[in-house]
């Protein structure tokens, strides 16, 4: 599984660089609170996720955060934040581009003017590449995690995760959790944000400018004062 520490460090570095006075943060798709757990230094934290099971874990990990069960493409909190983040490929889990545009609009509507919108995306190239690649395995805390990605259909790939655990009687129990992931060309993402946000930074996993070979791209945008 991905180490969350570099992801938290990346968010903290972007906030320090582009909005050092930021004092509130909203995470879209906070899941089990892995990111929020390391971001308390920014100020009050709010997380939204549609999964009550994920939020229950997040509540135990980050008791100080306000955690809300809602849809990240349609929520309305009636307040503004200095930073909105949507990371760990959460955007890819929204499987229509109209859903992405609604999420961008919600992020914009919940940012104070000048606020930061930080997100990452798996690229179409990454999902195509994984679709051509066989299953891969990891051992995590005594549990075997098997993953594979089906080739995309209309841009949406099925990402299969099997969690295989030993049972008390020596057998193995496998739970299959398929997740749909949509990947969108970077030009299309950038064009849909350009009116309301200013692009501050885009880089891939190696820290280089995004290229056709990039697997994941990290973005930092600033809400335009007039946008
Ligand atoms: C890849 S996980 C992100 C993990 C999370 N950032 C963490 O640190 O654990 C994606 C999360 O987005 C949530 N999600 C996906 N689509 C959503 C939607 N439309 N509304 C709310 N939550 C959504 C899922 O429930 C899941 O928790």
mmCIF file of C-alpha atoms in Angstrom, residues 3-182:
data_model
loop_
_atom_site.group_PDB
_atom_site.id
_atom_site.type_symbol
_atom_site.label_atom_id
_atom_site.label_comp_id
_atom_site.label_asym_id
_atom_site.label_seq_id
_atom_site.Cartn_x
_atom_site.Cartn_y
_atom_site.Cartn_z
ATOM 1 C CA UNK A 3 2.953 5.298 2.199
ATOM 2 C CA UNK A 4 0.774 8.324 3.124
ATOM 3 C CA UNK A 5 3.637 10.350 4.564
ATOM 4 C CA UNK A 6 5.015 11.735 1.255
ATOM 5 C CA UNK A 7 1.447 12.636 0.227
ATOM 6 C CA UNK A 8 0.870 14.593 3.424
ATOM 7 C CA UNK A 9 4.285 16.241 3.063
ATOM 8 C CA UNK A 10 3.407 17.267 -0.502
ATOM 9 C CA UNK A 11 0.164 18.939 0.629
ATOM 10 C CA UNK A 12 1.916 20.695 3.530
ATOM 11 C CA UNK A 13 4.689 21.939 1.213
ATOM 12 C CA UNK A 14 2.144 23.311 -1.291
ATOM 13 C CA UNK A 15 0.224 25.095 1.474
ATOM 14 C CA UNK A 16 3.467 26.521 2.853
ATOM 15 C CA UNK A 17 4.542 27.698 -0.623
ATOM 16 C CA UNK A 18 1.295 29.164 -1.916
ATOM 17 C CA UNK A 19 -0.881 29.966 1.116
ATOM 18 C CA UNK A 20 1.227 30.053 4.285
ATOM 19 C CA UNK A 21 -1.525 31.830 6.216
ATOM 20 C CA UNK A 22 -4.113 29.129 5.457
ATOM 21 C CA UNK A 23 -6.082 28.165 8.554
ATOM 22 C CA UNK A 24 -8.828 25.764 7.409
ATOM 23 C CA UNK A 25 -8.885 22.679 5.198
ATOM 24 C CA UNK A 26 -11.578 20.539 3.595
ATOM 25 C CA UNK A 27 -10.808 17.089 2.199
ATOM 26 C CA UNK A 28 -13.100 15.638 -0.476
ATOM 27 C CA UNK A 29 -13.162 11.832 -0.270
ATOM 28 C CA UNK A 30 -11.357 11.677 3.089
ATOM 29 C CA UNK A 31 -11.878 7.901 3.393
ATOM 30 C CA UNK A 32 -10.385 6.578 6.615
ATOM 31 C CA UNK A 33 -8.739 9.909 7.456
ATOM 32 C CA UNK A 34 -5.222 8.941 6.458
ATOM 33 C CA UNK A 35 -4.465 12.385 5.040
ATOM 34 C CA UNK A 36 -6.308 14.383 7.697
ATOM 35 C CA UNK A 37 -4.354 12.567 10.385
ATOM 36 C CA UNK A 38 -1.214 14.478 9.395
ATOM 37 C CA UNK A 39 -2.703 17.878 8.511
ATOM 38 C CA UNK A 40 -3.960 19.168 11.895
ATOM 39 C CA UNK A 41 -1.250 21.860 11.976
ATOM 40 C CA UNK A 42 -3.111 23.819 9.265
ATOM 41 C CA UNK A 43 -6.182 24.472 11.436
ATOM 42 C CA UNK A 44 -9.674 23.041 11.771
ATOM 43 C CA UNK A 45 -10.158 20.036 9.473
ATOM 44 C CA UNK A 46 -13.313 18.926 7.663
ATOM 45 C CA UNK A 47 -13.657 15.718 5.642
ATOM 46 C CA UNK A 48 -16.451 14.497 3.378
ATOM 47 C CA UNK A 49 -16.989 10.926 2.251
ATOM 48 C CA UNK A 50 -20.011 8.916 1.166
ATOM 49 C CA UNK A 51 -18.912 5.769 2.990
ATOM 50 C CA UNK A 52 -20.130 5.489 6.613
ATOM 51 C CA UNK A 53 -17.686 2.611 7.180
ATOM 52 C CA UNK A 54 -14.701 4.733 6.095
ATOM 53 C CA UNK A 55 -15.925 7.677 8.167
ATOM 54 C CA UNK A 56 -16.256 5.490 11.289
ATOM 55 C CA UNK A 57 -12.550 4.611 11.001
ATOM 56 C CA UNK A 58 -11.667 8.246 10.304
ATOM 57 C CA UNK A 59 -13.550 9.331 13.460
ATOM 58 C CA UNK A 60 -11.390 7.086 15.593
ATOM 59 C CA UNK A 61 -8.162 8.195 13.872
ATOM 60 C CA UNK A 62 -8.840 11.946 13.733
ATOM 61 C CA UNK A 63 -11.349 12.734 16.514
ATOM 62 C CA UNK A 64 -10.787 16.486 16.208
ATOM 63 C CA UNK A 65 -11.900 16.592 12.548
ATOM 64 C CA UNK A 66 -15.464 17.331 11.493
ATOM 65 C CA UNK A 67 -16.497 14.408 9.290
ATOM 66 C CA UNK A 68 -19.544 14.558 7.060
ATOM 67 C CA UNK A 69 -21.278 11.804 5.086
ATOM 68 C CA UNK A 70 -22.140 13.304 1.708
ATOM 69 C CA UNK A 71 -21.483 13.149 -2.030
ATOM 70 C CA UNK A 72 -18.392 15.151 -3.036
ATOM 71 C CA UNK A 73 -19.986 16.098 -6.376
ATOM 72 C CA UNK A 74 -23.120 17.698 -4.880
ATOM 73 C CA UNK A 75 -22.441 18.770 -1.236
ATOM 74 C CA UNK A 76 -23.175 22.269 0.072
ATOM 75 C CA UNK A 77 -21.759 23.292 3.452
ATOM 76 C CA UNK A 78 -22.492 27.024 3.224
ATOM 77 C CA UNK A 79 -18.960 28.035 4.228
ATOM 78 C CA UNK A 80 -15.519 28.739 2.792
ATOM 79 C CA UNK A 81 -12.137 27.111 3.372
ATOM 80 C CA UNK A 82 -8.576 28.239 2.672
ATOM 81 C CA UNK A 83 -7.590 24.853 1.234
ATOM 82 C CA UNK A 84 -9.616 22.093 -0.470
ATOM 83 C CA UNK A 85 -7.839 18.813 -1.237
ATOM 84 C CA UNK A 86 -8.953 15.734 -3.176
ATOM 85 C CA UNK A 87 -6.082 13.240 -3.236
ATOM 86 C CA UNK A 88 -5.129 9.560 -3.379
ATOM 87 C CA UNK A 89 -6.865 9.192 -6.770
ATOM 88 C CA UNK A 90 -10.257 10.080 -5.280
ATOM 89 C CA UNK A 91 -11.199 12.097 -8.366
ATOM 90 C CA UNK A 92 -10.703 8.994 -10.542
ATOM 91 C CA UNK A 93 -13.369 7.262 -8.431
ATOM 92 C CA UNK A 94 -15.947 9.694 -9.849
ATOM 93 C CA UNK A 95 -16.729 7.851 -13.061
ATOM 94 C CA UNK A 96 -18.177 10.602 -15.290
ATOM 95 C CA UNK A 97 -16.507 13.813 -16.424
ATOM 96 C CA UNK A 98 -19.712 15.691 -15.598
ATOM 97 C CA UNK A 99 -19.157 14.433 -12.038
ATOM 98 C CA UNK A 100 -15.604 15.843 -12.115
ATOM 99 C CA UNK A 101 -16.913 19.208 -13.329
ATOM 100 C CA UNK A 102 -19.526 19.249 -10.532
ATOM 101 C CA UNK A 103 -16.775 18.460 -8.009
ATOM 102 C CA UNK A 104 -14.620 21.303 -9.415
ATOM 103 C CA UNK A 105 -17.600 23.629 -9.102
ATOM 104 C CA UNK A 106 -18.208 22.498 -5.469
ATOM 105 C CA UNK A 107 -14.500 23.008 -4.642
ATOM 106 C CA UNK A 108 -14.655 26.502 -6.144
ATOM 107 C CA UNK A 109 -17.840 27.348 -4.243
ATOM 108 C CA UNK A 110 -16.270 26.272 -0.922
ATOM 109 C CA UNK A 111 -12.945 28.104 -1.343
ATOM 110 C CA UNK A 112 -12.318 31.616 -0.130
ATOM 111 C CA UNK A 113 -10.995 33.863 -2.932
ATOM 112 C CA UNK A 114 -7.284 33.077 -3.298
ATOM 113 C CA UNK A 115 -7.797 29.649 -1.678
ATOM 114 C CA UNK A 116 -5.910 26.558 -2.842
ATOM 115 C CA UNK A 117 -7.359 23.543 -4.628
ATOM 116 C CA UNK A 118 -4.937 20.596 -4.459
ATOM 117 C CA UNK A 119 -5.683 17.287 -6.161
ATOM 118 C CA UNK A 120 -4.055 14.383 -7.949
ATOM 119 C CA UNK A 121 -5.172 12.129 -10.768
ATOM 120 C CA UNK A 122 -4.195 8.816 -12.270
ATOM 121 C CA UNK A 123 -3.618 9.437 -15.979
ATOM 122 C CA UNK A 124 -5.271 7.590 -18.901
ATOM 123 C CA UNK A 125 -1.792 6.186 -19.724
ATOM 124 C CA UNK A 126 -1.454 4.655 -16.265
ATOM 125 C CA UNK A 127 -4.848 2.939 -16.385
ATOM 126 C CA UNK A 128 -4.195 1.679 -19.932
ATOM 127 C CA UNK A 129 -0.789 0.359 -18.818
ATOM 128 C CA UNK A 130 -2.190 -1.408 -15.763
ATOM 129 C CA UNK A 131 -4.948 -2.877 -17.925
ATOM 130 C CA UNK A 132 -2.287 -4.601 -20.009
ATOM 131 C CA UNK A 133 -0.409 -5.823 -16.921
ATOM 132 C CA UNK A 134 -1.212 -8.951 -14.869
ATOM 133 C CA UNK A 135 -2.416 -8.997 -11.259
ATOM 134 C CA UNK A 136 -0.001 -7.909 -8.519
ATOM 135 C CA UNK A 137 0.209 -8.957 -4.871
ATOM 136 C CA UNK A 138 1.148 -7.313 -1.564
ATOM 137 C CA UNK A 139 1.262 -8.525 2.042
ATOM 138 C CA UNK A 140 -0.162 -5.909 4.400
ATOM 139 C CA UNK A 141 -0.380 -6.715 8.126
ATOM 140 C CA UNK A 142 -0.878 -10.455 7.569
ATOM 141 C CA UNK A 143 -3.426 -9.910 4.796
ATOM 142 C CA UNK A 144 -2.747 -10.570 1.120
ATOM 143 C CA UNK A 145 -3.979 -7.847 -1.210
ATOM 144 C CA UNK A 146 -4.314 -8.850 -4.870
ATOM 145 C CA UNK A 147 -5.002 -6.131 -7.438
ATOM 146 C CA UNK A 148 -5.661 -6.026 -11.159
ATOM 147 C CA UNK A 149 -7.093 -3.477 -13.567
ATOM 148 C CA UNK A 150 -9.398 -4.367 -16.465
ATOM 149 C CA UNK A 151 -8.813 -2.487 -19.745
ATOM 150 C CA UNK A 152 -10.864 0.737 -19.884
ATOM 151 C CA UNK A 153 -14.326 0.859 -21.453
ATOM 152 C CA UNK A 154 -15.338 4.435 -22.404
ATOM 153 C CA UNK A 155 -12.474 5.722 -20.230
ATOM 154 C CA UNK A 156 -13.598 3.798 -17.120
ATOM 155 C CA UNK A 157 -11.386 0.972 -15.875
ATOM 156 C CA UNK A 158 -12.461 -1.595 -13.322
ATOM 157 C CA UNK A 159 -9.814 -1.743 -10.588
ATOM 158 C CA UNK A 160 -10.180 -5.087 -8.792
ATOM 159 C CA UNK A 161 -9.002 -5.482 -5.228
ATOM 160 C CA UNK A 162 -9.158 -8.852 -3.504
ATOM 161 C CA UNK A 163 -8.396 -8.922 0.221
ATOM 162 C CA UNK A 164 -7.433 -12.457 1.186
ATOM 163 C CA UNK A 165 -7.315 -13.253 4.908
ATOM 164 C CA UNK A 166 -6.534 -16.520 6.704
ATOM 165 C CA UNK A 167 -9.494 -17.780 8.757
ATOM 166 C CA UNK A 168 -9.368 -19.510 12.180
ATOM 167 C CA UNK A 169 -9.754 -22.976 10.553
ATOM 168 C CA UNK A 170 -6.720 -22.470 8.287
ATOM 169 C CA UNK A 171 -8.661 -21.627 5.131
ATOM 170 C CA UNK A 172 -8.574 -18.314 3.268
ATOM 171 C CA UNK A 173 -11.406 -15.863 2.823
ATOM 172 C CA UNK A 174 -11.273 -13.512 -0.177
ATOM 173 C CA UNK A 175 -13.291 -10.313 -0.452
ATOM 174 C CA UNK A 176 -13.505 -8.762 -3.914
ATOM 175 C CA UNK A 177 -14.016 -5.005 -4.139
ATOM 176 C CA UNK A 178 -14.197 -3.722 -7.730
ATOM 177 C CA UNK A 179 -13.800 0.047 -8.067
ATOM 178 C CA UNK A 180 -14.542 2.017 -11.249
ATOM 179 C CA UNK A 181 -11.840 4.552 -12.164
ATOM 180 C CA UNK A 182 -12.198 7.214 -14.837
#
